[in-house]
Coordinates of C-alpha atoms in Angstrom, one line a residue:
X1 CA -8.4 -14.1 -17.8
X2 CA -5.1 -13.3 -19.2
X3 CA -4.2 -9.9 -17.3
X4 CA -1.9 -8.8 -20.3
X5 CA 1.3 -8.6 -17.8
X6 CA 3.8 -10.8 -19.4
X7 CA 7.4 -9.3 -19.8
X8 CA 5.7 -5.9 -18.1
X9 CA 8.4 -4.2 -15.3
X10 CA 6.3 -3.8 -11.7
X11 CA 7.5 -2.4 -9.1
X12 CA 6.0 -3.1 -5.4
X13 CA 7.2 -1.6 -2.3
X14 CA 6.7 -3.0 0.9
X15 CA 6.9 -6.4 -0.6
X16 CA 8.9 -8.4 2.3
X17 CA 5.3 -10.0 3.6
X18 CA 1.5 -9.2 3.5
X19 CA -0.2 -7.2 0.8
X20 CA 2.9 -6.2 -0.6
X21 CA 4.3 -9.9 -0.8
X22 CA 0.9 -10.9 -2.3
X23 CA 0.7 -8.1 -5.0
X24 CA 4.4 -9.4 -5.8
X25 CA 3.9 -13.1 -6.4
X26 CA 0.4 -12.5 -8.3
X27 CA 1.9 -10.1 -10.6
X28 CA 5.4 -12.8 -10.9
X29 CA 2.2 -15.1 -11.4
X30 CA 1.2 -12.8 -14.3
X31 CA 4.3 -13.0 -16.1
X32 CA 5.5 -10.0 -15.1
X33 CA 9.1 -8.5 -14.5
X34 CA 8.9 -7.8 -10.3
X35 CA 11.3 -5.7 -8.8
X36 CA 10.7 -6.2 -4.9
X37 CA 11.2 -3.3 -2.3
X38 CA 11.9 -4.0 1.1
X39 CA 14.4 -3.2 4.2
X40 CA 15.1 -6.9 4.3
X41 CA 14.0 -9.3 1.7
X42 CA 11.4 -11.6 2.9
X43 CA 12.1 -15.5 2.2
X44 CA 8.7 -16.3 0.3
X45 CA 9.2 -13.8 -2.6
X46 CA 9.0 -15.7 -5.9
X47 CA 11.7 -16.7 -7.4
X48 CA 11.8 -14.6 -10.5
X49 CA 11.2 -11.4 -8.3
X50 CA 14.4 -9.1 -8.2
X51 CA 14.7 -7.8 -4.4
X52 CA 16.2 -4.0 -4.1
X53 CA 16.8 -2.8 -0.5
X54 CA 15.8 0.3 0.3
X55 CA 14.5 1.8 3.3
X56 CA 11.9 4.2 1.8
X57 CA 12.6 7.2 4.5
X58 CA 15.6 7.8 3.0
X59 CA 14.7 10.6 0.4
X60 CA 17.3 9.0 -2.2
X61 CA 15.8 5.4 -2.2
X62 CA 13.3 5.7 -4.6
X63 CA 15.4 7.1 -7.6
X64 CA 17.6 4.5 -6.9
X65 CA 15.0 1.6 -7.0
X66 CA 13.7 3.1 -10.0
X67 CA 17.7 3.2 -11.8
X68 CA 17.7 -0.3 -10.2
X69 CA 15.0 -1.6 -12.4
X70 CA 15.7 0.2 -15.9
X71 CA 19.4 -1.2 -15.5
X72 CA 18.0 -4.5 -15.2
X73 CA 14.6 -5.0 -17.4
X74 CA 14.9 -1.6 -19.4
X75 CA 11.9 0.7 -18.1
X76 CA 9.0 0.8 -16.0
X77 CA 5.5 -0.6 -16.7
X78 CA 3.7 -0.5 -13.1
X79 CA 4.4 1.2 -9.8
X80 CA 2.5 -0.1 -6.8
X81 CA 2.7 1.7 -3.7
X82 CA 2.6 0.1 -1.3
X83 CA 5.0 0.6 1.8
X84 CA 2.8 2.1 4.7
X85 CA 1.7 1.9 7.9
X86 CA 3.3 2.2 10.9
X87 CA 6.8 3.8 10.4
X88 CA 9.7 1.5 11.9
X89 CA 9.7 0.6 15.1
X90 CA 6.4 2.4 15.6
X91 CA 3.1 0.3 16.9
X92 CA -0.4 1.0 16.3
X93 CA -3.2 1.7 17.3
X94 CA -2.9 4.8 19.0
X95 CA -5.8 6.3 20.1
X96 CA -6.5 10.1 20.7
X97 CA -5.5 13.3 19.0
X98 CA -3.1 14.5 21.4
X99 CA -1.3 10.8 21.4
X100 CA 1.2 11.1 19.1
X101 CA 3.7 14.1 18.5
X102 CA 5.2 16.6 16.1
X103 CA 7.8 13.9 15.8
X104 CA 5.1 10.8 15.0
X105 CA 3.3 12.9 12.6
X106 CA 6.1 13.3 10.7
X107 CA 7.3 10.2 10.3
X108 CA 4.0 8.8 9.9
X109 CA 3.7 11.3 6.6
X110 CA 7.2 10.5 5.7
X111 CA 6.7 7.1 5.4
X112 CA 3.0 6.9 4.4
X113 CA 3.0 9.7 1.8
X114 CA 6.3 11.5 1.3
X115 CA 7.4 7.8 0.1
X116 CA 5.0 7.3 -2.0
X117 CA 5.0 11.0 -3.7
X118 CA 9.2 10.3 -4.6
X119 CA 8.4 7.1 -5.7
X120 CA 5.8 8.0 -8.0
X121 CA 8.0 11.4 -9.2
X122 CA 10.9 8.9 -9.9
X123 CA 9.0 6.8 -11.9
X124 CA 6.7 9.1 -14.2
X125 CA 9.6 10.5 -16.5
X126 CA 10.5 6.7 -17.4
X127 CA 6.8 5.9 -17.4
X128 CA 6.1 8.3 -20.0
X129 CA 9.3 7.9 -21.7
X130 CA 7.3 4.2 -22.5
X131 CA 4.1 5.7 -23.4
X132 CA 2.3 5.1 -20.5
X133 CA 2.1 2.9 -17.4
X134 CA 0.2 2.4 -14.3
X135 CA 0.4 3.0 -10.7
X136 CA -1.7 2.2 -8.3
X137 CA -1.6 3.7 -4.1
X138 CA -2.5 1.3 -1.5
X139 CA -4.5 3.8 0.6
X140 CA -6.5 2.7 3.7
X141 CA -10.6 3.3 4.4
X142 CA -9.5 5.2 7.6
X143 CA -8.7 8.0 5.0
X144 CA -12.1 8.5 4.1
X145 CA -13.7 7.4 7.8
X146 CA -11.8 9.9 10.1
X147 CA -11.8 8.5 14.2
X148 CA -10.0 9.6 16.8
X149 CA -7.9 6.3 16.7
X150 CA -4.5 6.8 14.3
X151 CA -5.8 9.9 13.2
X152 CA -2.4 11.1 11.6
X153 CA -2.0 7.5 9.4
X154 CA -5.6 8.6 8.4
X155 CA -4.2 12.0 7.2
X156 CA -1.5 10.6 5.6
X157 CA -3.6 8.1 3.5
X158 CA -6.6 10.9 2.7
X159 CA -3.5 13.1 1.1
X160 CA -2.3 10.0 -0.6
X161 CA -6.1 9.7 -1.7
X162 CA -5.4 13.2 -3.4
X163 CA -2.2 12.8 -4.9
X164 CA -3.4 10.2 -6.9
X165 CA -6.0 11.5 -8.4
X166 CA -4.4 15.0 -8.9
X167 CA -1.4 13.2 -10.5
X168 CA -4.1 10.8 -13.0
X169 CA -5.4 14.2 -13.6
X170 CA -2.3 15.7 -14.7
X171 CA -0.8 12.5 -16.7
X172 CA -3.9 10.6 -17.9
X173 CA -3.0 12.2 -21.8
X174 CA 0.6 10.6 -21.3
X175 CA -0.7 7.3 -21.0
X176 CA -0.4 7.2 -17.6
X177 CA -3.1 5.7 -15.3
X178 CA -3.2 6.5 -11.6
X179 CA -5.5 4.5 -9.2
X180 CA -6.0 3.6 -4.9
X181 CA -7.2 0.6 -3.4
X182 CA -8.4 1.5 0.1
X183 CA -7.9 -2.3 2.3
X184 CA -10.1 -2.4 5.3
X185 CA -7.9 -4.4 8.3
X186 CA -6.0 -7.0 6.6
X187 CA -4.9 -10.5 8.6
X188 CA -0.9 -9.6 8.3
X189 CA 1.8 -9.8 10.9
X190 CA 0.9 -6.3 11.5
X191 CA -3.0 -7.8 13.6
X192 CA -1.0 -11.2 14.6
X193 CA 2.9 -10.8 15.9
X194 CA 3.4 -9.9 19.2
X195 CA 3.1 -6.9 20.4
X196 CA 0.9 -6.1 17.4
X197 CA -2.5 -4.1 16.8
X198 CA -4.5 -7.5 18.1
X199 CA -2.2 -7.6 21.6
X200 CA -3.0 -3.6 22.2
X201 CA -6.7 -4.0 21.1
X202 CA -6.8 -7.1 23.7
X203 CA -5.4 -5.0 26.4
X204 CA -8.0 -2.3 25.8
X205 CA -10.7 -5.0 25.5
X206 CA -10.0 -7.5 27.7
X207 CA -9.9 -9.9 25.5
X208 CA -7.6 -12.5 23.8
X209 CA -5.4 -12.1 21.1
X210 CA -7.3 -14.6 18.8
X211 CA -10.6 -13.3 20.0
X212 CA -9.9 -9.9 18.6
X213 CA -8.7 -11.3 15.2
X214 CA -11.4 -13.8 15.0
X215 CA -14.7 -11.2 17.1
X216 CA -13.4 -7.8 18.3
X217 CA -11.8 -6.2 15.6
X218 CA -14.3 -7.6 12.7
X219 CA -17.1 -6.3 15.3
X220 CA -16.0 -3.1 16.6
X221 CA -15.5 -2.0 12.7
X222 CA -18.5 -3.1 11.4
X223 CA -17.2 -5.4 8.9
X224 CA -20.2 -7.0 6.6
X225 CA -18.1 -9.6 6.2
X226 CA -17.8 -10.6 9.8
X227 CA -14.1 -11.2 9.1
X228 CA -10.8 -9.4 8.1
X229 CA -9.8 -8.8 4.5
X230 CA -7.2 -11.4 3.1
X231 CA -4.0 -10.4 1.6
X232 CA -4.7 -12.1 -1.6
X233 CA -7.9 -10.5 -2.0
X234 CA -6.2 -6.8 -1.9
X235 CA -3.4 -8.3 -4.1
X236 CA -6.4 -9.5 -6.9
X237 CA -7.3 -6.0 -7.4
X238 CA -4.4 -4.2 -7.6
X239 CA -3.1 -6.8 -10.0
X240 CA -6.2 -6.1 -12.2
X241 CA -5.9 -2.1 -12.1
X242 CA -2.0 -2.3 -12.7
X243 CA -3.2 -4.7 -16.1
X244 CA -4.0 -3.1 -19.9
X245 CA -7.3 -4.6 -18.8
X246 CA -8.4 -1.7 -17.1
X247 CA -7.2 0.5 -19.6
X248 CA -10.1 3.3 -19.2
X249 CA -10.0 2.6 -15.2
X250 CA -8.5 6.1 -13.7
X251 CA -8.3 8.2 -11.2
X252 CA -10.9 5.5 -9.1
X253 CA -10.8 4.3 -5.6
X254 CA -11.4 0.6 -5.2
X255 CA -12.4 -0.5 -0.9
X256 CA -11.6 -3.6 -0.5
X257 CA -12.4 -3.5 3.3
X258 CA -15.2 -6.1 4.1
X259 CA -17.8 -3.3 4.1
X260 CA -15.8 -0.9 6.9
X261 CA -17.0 2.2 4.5
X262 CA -20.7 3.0 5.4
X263 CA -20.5 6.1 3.2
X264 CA -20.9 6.9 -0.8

């Protein structure tokens, strides 16, 4: 199926590895124009990608990754928002309320929603300027399945969950569509390097580090799948809702989690 993205400008954030890497070479894939954002540019982006570095918790970076990419394609087709997770040099899980303080919570909405909300004001006056364009929020299912294990990433992604559909609300008559896909536990570096989510879930578990990728995690979070989500299969989906395809497709919410949301 031709997703319509040739010559289209996309913009991913977070693009150095994982989802973000993935969204970036299947949109490249696509035809499309791909301006990278990362700290450090990750040595499997594809070749056509242009890489910006920016560190996203600097309040400035977005306007200039959005200058970046009308000075070198002319405009602004898709945003894809995805940067998240645990801030720098944070690791996660945490588990408990009272874990984390006034000083985690707010980097962990700086960099999971304040991020997101300047990258997506940045964008909208080119995006309009155009005619239109999409953007789509990588959220997380926690946002809509509160625990008491990273309860403020949780909070983060449900107000995340909200801006977008307040701002497809809001721009939907300019053209502009606004959608989230909510991953489940994806297999990146952030499960498998070391001293990562699978090495803390061990400790708690007693288990090994392969056994919680491969039994515990899948297990303890009732995944129908009986495995974690892949990269690519994120990346599919997003590449779909940033297409023409799914031109009537806004304001939606799109798991792609393996079944971890029980709820309607």
């Amino acid at each position: 199926m031709d997703l319509e993205l040739s010559g289209r400008v996309a913009i991913v954030t977070g693009a150095s590895r994982g989802i973000g890497l993935a969204v970036a070479r299947t949109l490249a894939e696509e035809g499309a124009h791909v301006v990278a954002v990362s700290r450090t540019a990750g040595g499997e982006l594809p070749g056509k990608a242009l890489h910006v570095a920016a560190d996203l918790m600097d309040p400035q970076a977005p306007a200039r990754v959005v200058a970046r990419a009308v000075e070198e394609f002319g405009g602004v087709d898709v945003l894809v928002n995805n940067a998240g997770g645990p801030p720098p040099g944070v690791t996660l899980p945490r588990v408990g309320f009272l874990t984390p303080d006034e000083e985690d919570w707010q980097a962990m909405f700086a960099f999971n929603l304040f991020s997101a909300v300047r990258m997506i004001r940045a964008v909208l006056p080119v995006m309009t300027g155009r005619g239109g364009g999409s953007i789509v929020n990588v959220s997380s299912g926690t946002a809509r399945q509160p625990g008491p294990m990273n309860v403020d990433y949780g909070a983060a992604k449900s107000a995340l969950n909200h801006v977008s559909k307040a701002v497809s609300e809001e721009f939907g008559g300019q053209g502009v569509r606004v959608n989230t896909v909510s991953p489940g536990p994806v297999l990146t570096d952030w499960w498998t390097k070391e001293g990562g989510a699978a090495e803390v879930i061990a400790g708690m578990a007693g288990a090994s580090k392969e056994a919680v990728v491969a039994e515990v995690a899948p297990g303890m979070m009732k995944l129908v799948t009986g495995r974690l989500v892949r990269p690519q299969e994120v990346a599919d989906v997003v590449a779909l809702l940033a297409s023409p395809r799914s031109g009537s497709t806004t304001g939606a919410e799109f798991a792609v989690d393996g079944g971890f949301l029980k709820e309607l």
